[in-house]
Amino acid sequence: MKKISFKNGKGLTLRGYIFTPKKYDTAVVFLHGFPSDCRGGTGKRIGPSLMKKGYLVLTFDFSGTKTSEGKFEDKLMSKEVKDVHYAIDFLFRNYCFKKLVLIGHSTGAIDASLYAYKDKRIDKLILLGAVSDLKHSARYDFNDEQVRDFWTKGYIIYKRGKKWVKNKKLKKAFYDEFFTLDIPKAMKKYRRPLLIIHGEKDEAIPVNDPQALYALARRPKKLVIVRDADHSFRNPRHWKKVVDAMMRFMK
């Protein structure tokens, strides 16, 4: 594991890690969830897991997240989508590989869904813990009190969560994008192989979301529901099933 950094389109420095096996022909870019970071939960495990299988893996913090530059309060999913382009540029400038796979988890899966069709450099797409439509999924991320604060104050304050995000402000513009960004439209434009993996007992996103996403996506596509698994596949047995499914798909 090696620390890396690159600039996004706004000149902000984004920081992350590269996991480099001795031999590889496929590179992976992993997009973390919200308000997590590239070393939280799934992000912490995916680099070592796939590197051991012979994949080059890039993980990074989106702008406004933990180690990267930018203000958390100004975060937007549309900004994260733009960050993806510069992460992929970084890989192509610095490493030689034959295939590229984009993997997103949770909000990172939202970003991946919105971005993948735009970039022909991406050969395959994997979505973990994904939603099918942002309009109904705003309630997955924000409770009634937070929604009221968005409308009355114009922002919320994170009272819980990881140390780096605790007591930080987030402006209403982030919430507003749940009603303007269009996952179904973007996914219908994506025409390359797609794998959707979801925990049967995902506590954050119900299983009917990935099923709906699968239904609207174009072929070739595959949906894997991991029995008894939660949103982040914390159980080692469940994580092994996720890695095995990704390995079969990426070959």
Steps between C-alpha positions, in 0.01 A plus 500: 500500500640837393364850558413694184356840411368676191313817408134518402350745252480775763869468588427331833737226614328164544684241708477125518684171462621270226523124553745346253549124454814365333308424181168637374313579181182645653468818706218583742381841618296479822253773603416522871165576661370804690587630751775238502847515346732275302635331816162442662307174496491352152773735378749367755449140387462523124857608421679216680236245394529572128876561503545145632303380198728684257316830446642852511267700729464876544296633793472871579309752707258715303545878521378629836567162661750430780851515344406674174468875450166680484232587755269227625213749522523560124486133402283399205453165333548674167844616620588144598397378155744750347776385738476149351625624163822632653558182701484300177728752328752447782500125443549527126786749543690290750424132439475258208201265492260346249162529671333739743223415747308767693362390839277711722347433842187675633526869402810398306271267304277801427803688367608198294148459357491864394851501352570165332314556172700821439844337498579238235823414682290304751464136395281372785291645782433355847245654737489400869210606722347709222174692471279506190374858518613796710154654537384238748841426654549841663323354802768230526767764572306766690245472782200730554691735731780541246254568218332769713840656570581503129180693430504734800874562546637416157741245646539217751766428761626142526469417869621142464737306282873481458728750669588683177134568414352555847358851557557593136243697300345371176305743281155428357639492144615142567144398592356685199697282260296197605219657298698610194754225427354215294635147557246320273586729209874451551477123538297462183790665316758259643559214253788297643506209752335576835509314832274602790569350845276561799457369852173317561471671839641839402393733780547816291354412160221242450560215260229619260730789402768287331226287347345811343842621386569163339163508322568836333865430407605372159663162440748350570414522868499286814341542843642325808314513832724387786289308750481657849758769412477860623571825314879480537537120488675508840483125560819344351295220341279754326799704387659188352185444294519860376865460399430165333214651299717793393781266399272292278365816339834672441673205331 
